[in-house]
PDB file of C-alpha atoms and ligand atoms in Angstrom:
ATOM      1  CA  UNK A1056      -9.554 -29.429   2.739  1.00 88.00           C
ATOM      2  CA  UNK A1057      -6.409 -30.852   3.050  1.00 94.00           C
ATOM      3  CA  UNK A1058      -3.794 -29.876  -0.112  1.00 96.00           C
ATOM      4  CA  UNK A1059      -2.718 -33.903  -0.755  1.00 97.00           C
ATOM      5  CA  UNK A1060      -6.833 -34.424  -1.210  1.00 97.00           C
ATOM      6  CA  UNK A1061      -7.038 -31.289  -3.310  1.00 98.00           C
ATOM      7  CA  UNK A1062      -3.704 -32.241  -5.013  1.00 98.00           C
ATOM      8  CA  UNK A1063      -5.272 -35.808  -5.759  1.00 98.00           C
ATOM      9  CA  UNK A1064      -8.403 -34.102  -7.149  1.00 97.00           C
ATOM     10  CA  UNK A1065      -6.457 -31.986  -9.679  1.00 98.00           C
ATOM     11  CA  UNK A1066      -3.861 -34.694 -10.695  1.00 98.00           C
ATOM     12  CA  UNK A1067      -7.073 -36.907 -11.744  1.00 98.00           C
ATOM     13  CA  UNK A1068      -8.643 -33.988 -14.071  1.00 98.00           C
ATOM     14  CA  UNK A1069      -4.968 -33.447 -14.996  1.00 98.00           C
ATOM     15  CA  UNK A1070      -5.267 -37.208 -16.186  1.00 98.00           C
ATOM     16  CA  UNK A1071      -8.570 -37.320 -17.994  1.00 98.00           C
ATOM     17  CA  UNK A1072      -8.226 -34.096 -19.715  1.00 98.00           C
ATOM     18  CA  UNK A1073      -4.825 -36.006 -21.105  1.00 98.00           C
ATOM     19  CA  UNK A1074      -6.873 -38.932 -22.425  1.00 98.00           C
ATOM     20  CA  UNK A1075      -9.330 -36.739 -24.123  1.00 97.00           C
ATOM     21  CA  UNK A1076      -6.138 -35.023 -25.842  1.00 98.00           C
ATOM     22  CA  UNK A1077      -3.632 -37.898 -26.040  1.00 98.00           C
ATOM     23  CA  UNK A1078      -0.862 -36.659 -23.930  1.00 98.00           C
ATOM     24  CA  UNK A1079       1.188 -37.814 -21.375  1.00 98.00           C
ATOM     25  CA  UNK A1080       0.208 -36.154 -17.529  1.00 98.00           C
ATOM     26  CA  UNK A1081       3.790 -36.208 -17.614  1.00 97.00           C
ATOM     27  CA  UNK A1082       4.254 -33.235 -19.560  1.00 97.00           C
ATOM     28  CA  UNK A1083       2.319 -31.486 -17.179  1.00 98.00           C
ATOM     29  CA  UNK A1084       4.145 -29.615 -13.699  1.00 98.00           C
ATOM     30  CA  UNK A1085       1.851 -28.029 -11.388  1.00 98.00           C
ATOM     31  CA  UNK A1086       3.218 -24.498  -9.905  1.00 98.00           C
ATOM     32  CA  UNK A1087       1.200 -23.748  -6.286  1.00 98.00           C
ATOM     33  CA  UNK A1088       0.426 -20.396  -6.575  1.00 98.00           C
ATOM     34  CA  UNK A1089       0.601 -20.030  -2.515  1.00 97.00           C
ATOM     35  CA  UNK A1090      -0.051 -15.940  -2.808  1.00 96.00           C
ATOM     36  CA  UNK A1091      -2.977 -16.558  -0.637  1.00 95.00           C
ATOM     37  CA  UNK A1092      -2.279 -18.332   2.279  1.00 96.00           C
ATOM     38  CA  UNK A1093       0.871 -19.054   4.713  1.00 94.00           C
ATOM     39  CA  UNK A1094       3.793 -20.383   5.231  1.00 93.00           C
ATOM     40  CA  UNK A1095       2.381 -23.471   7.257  1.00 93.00           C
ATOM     41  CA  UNK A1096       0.024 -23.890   4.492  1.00 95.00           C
ATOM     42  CA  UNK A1097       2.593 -23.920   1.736  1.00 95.00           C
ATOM     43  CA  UNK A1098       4.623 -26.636   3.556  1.00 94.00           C
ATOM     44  CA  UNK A1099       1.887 -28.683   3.431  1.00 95.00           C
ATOM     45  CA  UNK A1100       1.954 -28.306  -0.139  1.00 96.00           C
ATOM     46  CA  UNK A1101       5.362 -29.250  -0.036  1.00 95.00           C
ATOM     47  CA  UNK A1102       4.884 -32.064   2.055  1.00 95.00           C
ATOM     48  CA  UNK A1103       2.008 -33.223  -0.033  1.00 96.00           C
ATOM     49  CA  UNK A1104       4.756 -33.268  -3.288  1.00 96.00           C
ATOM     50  CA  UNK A1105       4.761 -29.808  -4.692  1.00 97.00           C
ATOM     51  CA  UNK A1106       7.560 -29.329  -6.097  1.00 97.00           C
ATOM     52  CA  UNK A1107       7.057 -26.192  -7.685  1.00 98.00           C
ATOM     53  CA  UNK A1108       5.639 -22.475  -6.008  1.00 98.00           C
ATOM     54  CA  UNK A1109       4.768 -19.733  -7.720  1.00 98.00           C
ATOM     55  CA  UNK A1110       4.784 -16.454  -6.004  1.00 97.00           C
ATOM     56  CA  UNK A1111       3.392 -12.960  -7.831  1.00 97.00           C
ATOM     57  CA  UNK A1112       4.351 -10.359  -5.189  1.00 96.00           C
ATOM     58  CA  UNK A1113       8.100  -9.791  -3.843  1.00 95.00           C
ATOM     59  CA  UNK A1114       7.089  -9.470  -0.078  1.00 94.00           C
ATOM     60  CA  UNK A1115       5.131 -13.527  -0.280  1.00 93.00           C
ATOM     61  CA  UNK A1116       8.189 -14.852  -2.375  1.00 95.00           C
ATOM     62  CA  UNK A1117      10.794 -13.701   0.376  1.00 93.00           C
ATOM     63  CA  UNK A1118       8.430 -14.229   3.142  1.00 91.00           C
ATOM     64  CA  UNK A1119       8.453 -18.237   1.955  1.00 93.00           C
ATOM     65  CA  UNK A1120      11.335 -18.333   0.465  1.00 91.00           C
ATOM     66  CA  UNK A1121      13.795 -17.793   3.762  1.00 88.00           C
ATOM     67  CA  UNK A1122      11.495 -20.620   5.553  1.00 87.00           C
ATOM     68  CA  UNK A1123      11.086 -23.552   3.186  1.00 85.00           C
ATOM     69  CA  UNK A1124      14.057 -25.297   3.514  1.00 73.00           C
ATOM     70  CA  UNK A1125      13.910 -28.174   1.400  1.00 74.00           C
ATOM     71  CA  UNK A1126      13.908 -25.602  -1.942  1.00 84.00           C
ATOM     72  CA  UNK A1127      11.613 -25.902  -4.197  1.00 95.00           C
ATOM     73  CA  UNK A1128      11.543 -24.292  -7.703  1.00 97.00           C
ATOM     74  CA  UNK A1129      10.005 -20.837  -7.459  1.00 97.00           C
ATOM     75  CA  UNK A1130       8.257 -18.911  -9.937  1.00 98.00           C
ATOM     76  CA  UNK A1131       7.537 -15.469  -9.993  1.00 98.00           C
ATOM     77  CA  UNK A1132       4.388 -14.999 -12.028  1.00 98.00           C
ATOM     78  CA  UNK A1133       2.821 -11.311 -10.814  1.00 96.00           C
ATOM     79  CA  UNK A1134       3.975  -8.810 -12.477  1.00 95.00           C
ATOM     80  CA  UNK A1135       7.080  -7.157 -11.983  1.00 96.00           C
ATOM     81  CA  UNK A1136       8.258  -3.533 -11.655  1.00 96.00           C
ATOM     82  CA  UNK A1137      11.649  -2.594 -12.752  1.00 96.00           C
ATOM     83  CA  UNK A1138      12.501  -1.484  -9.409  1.00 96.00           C
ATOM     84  CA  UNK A1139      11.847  -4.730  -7.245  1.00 96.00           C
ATOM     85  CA  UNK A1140      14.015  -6.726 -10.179  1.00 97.00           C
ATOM     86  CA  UNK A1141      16.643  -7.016  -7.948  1.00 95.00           C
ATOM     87  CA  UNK A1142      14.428  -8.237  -4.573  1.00 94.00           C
ATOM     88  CA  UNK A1143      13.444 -11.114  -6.434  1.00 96.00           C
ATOM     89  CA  UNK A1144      15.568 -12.198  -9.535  1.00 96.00           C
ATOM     90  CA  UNK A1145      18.360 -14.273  -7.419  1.00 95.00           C
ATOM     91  CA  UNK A1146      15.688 -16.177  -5.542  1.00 95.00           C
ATOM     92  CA  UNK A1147      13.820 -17.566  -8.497  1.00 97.00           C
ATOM     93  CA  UNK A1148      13.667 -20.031 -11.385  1.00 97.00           C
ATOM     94  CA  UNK A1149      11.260 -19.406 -13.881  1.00 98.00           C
ATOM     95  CA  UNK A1150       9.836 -15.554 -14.393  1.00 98.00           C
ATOM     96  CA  UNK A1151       6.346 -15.766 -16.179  1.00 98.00           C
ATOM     97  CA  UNK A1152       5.966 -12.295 -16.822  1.00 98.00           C
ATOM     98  CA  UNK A1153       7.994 -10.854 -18.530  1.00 98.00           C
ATOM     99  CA  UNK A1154       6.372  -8.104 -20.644  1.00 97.00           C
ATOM    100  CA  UNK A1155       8.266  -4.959 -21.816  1.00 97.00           C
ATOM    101  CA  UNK A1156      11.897  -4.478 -23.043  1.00 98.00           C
ATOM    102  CA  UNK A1157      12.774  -2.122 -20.223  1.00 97.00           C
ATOM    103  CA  UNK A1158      12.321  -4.931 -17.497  1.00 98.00           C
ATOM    104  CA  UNK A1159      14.322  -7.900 -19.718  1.00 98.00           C
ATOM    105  CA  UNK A1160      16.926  -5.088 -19.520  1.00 98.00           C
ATOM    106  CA  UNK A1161      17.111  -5.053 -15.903  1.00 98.00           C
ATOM    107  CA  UNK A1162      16.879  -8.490 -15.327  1.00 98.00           C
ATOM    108  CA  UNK A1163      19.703  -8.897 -17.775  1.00 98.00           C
ATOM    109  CA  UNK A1164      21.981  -6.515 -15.674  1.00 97.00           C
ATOM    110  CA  UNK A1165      20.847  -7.871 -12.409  1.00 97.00           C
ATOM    111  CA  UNK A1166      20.851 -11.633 -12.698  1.00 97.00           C
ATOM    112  CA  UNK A1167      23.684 -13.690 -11.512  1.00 96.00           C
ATOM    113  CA  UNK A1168      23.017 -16.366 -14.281  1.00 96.00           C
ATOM    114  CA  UNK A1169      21.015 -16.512 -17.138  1.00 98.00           C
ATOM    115  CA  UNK A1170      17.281 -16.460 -16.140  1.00 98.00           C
ATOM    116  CA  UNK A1171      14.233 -18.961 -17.752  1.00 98.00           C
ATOM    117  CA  UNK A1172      11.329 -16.552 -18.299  1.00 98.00           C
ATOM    118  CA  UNK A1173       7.886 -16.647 -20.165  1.00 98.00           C
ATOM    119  CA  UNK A1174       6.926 -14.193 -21.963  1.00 98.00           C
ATOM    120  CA  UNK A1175       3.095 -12.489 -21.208  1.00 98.00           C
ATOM    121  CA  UNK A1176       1.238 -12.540 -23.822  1.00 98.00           C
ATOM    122  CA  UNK A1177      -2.723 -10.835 -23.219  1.00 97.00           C
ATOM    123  CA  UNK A1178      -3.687 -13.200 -25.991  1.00 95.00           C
ATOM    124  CA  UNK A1179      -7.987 -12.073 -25.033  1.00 88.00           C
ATOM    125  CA  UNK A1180      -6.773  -7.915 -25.600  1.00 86.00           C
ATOM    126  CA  UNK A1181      -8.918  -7.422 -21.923  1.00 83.00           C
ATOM    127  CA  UNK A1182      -7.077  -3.726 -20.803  1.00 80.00           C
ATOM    128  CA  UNK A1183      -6.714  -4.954 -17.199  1.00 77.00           C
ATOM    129  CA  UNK A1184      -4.612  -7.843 -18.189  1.00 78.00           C
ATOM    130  CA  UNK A1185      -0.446  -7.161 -18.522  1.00 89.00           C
ATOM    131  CA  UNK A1186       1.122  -8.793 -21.341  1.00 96.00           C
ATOM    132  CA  UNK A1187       2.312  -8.591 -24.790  1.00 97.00           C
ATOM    133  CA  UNK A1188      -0.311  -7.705 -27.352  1.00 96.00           C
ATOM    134  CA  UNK A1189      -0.405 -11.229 -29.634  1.00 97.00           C
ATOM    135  CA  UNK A1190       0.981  -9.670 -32.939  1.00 97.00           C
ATOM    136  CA  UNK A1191       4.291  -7.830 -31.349  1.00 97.00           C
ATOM    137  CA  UNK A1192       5.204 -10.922 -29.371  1.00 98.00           C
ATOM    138  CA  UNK A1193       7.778 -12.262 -32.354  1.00 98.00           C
ATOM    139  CA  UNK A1194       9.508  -8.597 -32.665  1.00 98.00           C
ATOM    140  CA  UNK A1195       9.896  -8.878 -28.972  1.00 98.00           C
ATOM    141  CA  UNK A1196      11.275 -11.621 -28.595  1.00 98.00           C
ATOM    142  CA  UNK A1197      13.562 -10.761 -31.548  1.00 98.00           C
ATOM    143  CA  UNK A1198      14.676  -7.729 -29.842  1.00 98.00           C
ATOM    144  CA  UNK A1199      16.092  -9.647 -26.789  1.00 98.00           C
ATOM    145  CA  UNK A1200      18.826 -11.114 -28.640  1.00 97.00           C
ATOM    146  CA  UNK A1201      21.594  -8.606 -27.108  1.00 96.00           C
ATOM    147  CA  UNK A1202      20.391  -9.888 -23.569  1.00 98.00           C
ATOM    148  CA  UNK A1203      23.006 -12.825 -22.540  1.00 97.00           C
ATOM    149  CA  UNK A1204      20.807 -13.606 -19.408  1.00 98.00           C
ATOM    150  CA  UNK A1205      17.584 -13.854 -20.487  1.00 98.00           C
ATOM    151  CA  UNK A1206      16.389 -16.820 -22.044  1.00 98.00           C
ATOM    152  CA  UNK A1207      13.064 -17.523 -23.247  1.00 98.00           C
ATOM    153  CA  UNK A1208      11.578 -20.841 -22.067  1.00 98.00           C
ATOM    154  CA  UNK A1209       7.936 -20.218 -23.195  1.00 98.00           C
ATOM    155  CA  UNK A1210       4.943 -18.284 -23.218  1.00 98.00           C
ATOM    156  CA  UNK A1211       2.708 -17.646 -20.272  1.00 98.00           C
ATOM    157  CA  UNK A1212      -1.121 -16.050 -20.764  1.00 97.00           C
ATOM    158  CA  UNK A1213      -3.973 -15.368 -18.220  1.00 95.00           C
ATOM    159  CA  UNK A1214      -7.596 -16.448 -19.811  1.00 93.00           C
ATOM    160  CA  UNK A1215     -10.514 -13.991 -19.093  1.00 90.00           C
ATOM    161  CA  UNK A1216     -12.931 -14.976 -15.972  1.00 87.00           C
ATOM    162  CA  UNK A1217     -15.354 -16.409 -18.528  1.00 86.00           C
ATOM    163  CA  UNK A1218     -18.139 -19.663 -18.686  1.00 87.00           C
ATOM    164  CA  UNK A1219     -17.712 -19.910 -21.962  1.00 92.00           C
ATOM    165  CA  UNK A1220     -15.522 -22.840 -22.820  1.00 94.00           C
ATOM    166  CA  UNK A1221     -14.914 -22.138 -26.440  1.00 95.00           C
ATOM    167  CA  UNK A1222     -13.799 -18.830 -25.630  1.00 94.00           C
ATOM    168  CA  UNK A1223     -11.553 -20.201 -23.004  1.00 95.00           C
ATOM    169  CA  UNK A1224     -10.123 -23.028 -25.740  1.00 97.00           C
ATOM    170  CA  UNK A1225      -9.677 -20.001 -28.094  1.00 96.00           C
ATOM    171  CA  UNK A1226      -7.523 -18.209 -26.110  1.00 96.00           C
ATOM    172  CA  UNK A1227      -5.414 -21.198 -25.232  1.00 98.00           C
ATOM    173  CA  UNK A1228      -4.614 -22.533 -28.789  1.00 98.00           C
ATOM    174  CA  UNK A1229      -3.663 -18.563 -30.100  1.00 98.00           C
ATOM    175  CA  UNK A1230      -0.981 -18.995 -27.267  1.00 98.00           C
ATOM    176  CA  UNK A1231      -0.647 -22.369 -28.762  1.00 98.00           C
ATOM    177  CA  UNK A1232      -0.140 -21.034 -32.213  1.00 98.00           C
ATOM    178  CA  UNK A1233       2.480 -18.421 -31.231  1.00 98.00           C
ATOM    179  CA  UNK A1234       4.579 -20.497 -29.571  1.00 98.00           C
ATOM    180  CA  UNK A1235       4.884 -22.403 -32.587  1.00 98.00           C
ATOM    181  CA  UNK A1236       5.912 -19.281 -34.514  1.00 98.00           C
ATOM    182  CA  UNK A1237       8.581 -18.556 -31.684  1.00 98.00           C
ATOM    183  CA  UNK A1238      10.013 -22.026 -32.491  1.00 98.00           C
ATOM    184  CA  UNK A1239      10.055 -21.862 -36.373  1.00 98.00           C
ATOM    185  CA  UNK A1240      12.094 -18.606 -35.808  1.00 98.00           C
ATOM    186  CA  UNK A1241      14.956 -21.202 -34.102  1.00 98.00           C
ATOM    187  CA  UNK A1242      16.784 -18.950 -31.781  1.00 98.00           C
ATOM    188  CA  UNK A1243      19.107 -20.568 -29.364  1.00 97.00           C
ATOM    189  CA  UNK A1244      17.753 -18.165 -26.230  1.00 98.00           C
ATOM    190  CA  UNK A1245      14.179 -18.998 -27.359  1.00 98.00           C
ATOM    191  CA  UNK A1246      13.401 -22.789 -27.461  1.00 98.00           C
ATOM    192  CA  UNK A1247      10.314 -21.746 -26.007  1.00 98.00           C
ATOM    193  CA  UNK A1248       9.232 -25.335 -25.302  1.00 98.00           C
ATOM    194  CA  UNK A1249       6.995 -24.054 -21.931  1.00 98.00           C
ATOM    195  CA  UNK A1250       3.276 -23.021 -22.111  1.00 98.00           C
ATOM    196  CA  UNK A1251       1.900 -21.585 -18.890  1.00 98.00           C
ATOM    197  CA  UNK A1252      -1.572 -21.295 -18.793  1.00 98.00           C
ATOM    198  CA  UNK A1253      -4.087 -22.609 -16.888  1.00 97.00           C
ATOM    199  CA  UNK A1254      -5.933 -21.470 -13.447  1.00 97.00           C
ATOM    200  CA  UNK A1255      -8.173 -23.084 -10.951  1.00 97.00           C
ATOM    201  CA  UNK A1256     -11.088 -22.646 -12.652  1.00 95.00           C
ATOM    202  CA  UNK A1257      -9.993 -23.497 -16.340  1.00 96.00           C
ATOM    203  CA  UNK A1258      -6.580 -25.929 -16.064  1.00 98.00           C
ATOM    204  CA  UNK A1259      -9.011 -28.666 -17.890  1.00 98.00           C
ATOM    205  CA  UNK A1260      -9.131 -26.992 -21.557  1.00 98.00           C
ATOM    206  CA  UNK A1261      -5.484 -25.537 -21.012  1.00 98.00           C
ATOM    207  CA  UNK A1262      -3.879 -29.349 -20.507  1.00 98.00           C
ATOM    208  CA  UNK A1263      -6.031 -30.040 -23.559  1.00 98.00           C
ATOM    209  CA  UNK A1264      -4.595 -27.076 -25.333  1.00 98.00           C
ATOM    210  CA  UNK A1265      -1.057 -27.866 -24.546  1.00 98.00           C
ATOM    211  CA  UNK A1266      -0.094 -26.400 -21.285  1.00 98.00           C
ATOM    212  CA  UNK A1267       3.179 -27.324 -19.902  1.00 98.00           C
ATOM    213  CA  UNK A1268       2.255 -25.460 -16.776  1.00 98.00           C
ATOM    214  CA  UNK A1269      -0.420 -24.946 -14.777  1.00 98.00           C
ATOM    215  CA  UNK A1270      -1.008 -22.472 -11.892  1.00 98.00           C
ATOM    216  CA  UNK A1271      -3.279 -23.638  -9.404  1.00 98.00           C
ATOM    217  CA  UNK A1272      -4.069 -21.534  -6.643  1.00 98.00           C
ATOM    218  CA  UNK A1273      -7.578 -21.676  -5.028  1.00 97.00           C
ATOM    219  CA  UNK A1274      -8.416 -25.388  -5.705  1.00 97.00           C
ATOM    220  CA  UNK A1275      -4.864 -26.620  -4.341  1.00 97.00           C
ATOM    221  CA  UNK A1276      -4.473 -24.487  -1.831  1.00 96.00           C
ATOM    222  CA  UNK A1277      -7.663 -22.782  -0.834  1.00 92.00           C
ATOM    223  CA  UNK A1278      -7.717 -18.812  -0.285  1.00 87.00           C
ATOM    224  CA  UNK A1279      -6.470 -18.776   2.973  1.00 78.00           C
ATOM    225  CA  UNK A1280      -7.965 -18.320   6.738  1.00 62.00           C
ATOM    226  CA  UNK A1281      -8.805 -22.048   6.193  1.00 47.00           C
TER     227      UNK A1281
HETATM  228  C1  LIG B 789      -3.423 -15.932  -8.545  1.00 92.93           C
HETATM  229  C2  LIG B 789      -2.865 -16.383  -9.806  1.00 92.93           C
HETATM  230  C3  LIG B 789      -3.048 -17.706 -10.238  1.00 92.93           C
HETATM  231  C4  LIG B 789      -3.862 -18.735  -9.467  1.00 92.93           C
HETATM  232  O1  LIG B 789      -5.208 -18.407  -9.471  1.00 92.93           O
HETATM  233  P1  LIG B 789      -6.328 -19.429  -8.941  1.00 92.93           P
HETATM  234  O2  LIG B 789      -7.542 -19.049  -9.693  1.00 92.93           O
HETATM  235  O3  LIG B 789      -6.448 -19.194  -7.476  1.00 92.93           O
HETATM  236  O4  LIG B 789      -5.885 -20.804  -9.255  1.00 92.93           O
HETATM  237  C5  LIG B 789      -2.466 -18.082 -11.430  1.00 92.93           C
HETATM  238  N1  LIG B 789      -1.747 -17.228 -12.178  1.00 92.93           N
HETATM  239  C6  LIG B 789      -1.536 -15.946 -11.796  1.00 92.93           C
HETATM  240  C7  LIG B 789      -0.723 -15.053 -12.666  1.00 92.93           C
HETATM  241  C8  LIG B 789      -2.090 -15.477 -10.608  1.00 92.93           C
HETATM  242  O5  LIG B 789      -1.891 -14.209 -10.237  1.00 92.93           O
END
């Protein structure tokens, strides 16, 4: 399939699943998560309108990032050891995974301006997913203050591989509900006005819930080999 037809698909489900929640499509940037396929493959993304990339291993972002020319906005969205900080953090835009106070340390040190990041939050409490647990995120975030380069643009959260829609929605509006708390706390490095969250298989219920961001990856894409 070619990414504008996929692209087209998604933009339409981005658009109903805003008139069944009265918001604007607008609101709504989609982040290619190319990790699967190649560079030819994420130009055509590009040339289909992608704007945004996400990336969630060092070696794909700098693979891509030295070819596309035209740059788009990257996001680094895997998660990220203290040690490859400095591989990546000068090449990207947003950082939606940002999970313990040892890396926002780092990144604080090694960025050359102040950095947008999300904050991970394992809002479902599965053990193989990274993240925050749901009731330390507001003491985190409280103990970045010292950090004059990292700013915190929102929340990012990866729903369980689950049917279950209600489960899904669940999951989506705790997110939901804790960036609100963020945002009562009014700190000027944490507007926190970004939700990513949001997949292939579940970016429906997440624009429904609020998402700011989705991360599309198979059904934009495809999984590579194509
Ligand atoms: C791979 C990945 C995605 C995209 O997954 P798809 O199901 O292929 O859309 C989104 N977010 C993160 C963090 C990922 O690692």
């Amino acid at each position: 399939m070619e990414v504008s037809e996929n692209l087209r698909y998604i933009k339409s489900q981005i658009e109903s699943a805003c008139e069944r929640s009265g918001r604007n499509p607008e609101e709504i940037t989609i982040i290619a998560v190319t990790k699967y396929v190649d560079a030819d493959r994420t130009q055509e993304a590009v040339k289909a309108g992608i704007t945004h990339l996400g990336e969630n291993r060092d070696e794909g972002l700098l693979a891509k990032w030295e070819i596309l020319k035209d740059k788009p906005v990257w996001h680094f969205i895997g998660t990220l050891q203290s040690r490859k900080v400095k591989n990546v953090i000068n090449k990207i835009d947003y950082l939606h995974s940002l999970d313990r106070f040892s890396l926002a340390k780092e990144i604080n040190k090694r960025t050359e301006k102040p950095l947008k990041c999300l904050v991970q939050v394992n809002v479902s409490g599965e053990e193989s997913k990274h993240g925050i647990e749901p009731s330390k995120v507001l003491d985190f975030i409280k103990s970045l203050e010292g950090f004059k380069n990292i700013r915190v643009s929102g929340l990012m959260t990866m729903a369980p591989h689950i049917e279950d829609e209600e489960a899904l929605r669940e999951c989506f509006r705790s997110l939901k509900k804790i960036q609100s708390e963020v945002q009562e706390l009014n700190l000027v490095y944490a507007p926190c006005k970004e939700l990513s969250m949001g997949m292939s298989n579940d970016f429906g219920v997440a624009v429904e819930e609020g998402a700011t961001m989705i991360r599309i990856g198979t059904a934009l894409v495809g999984m590579g080999g194509q």
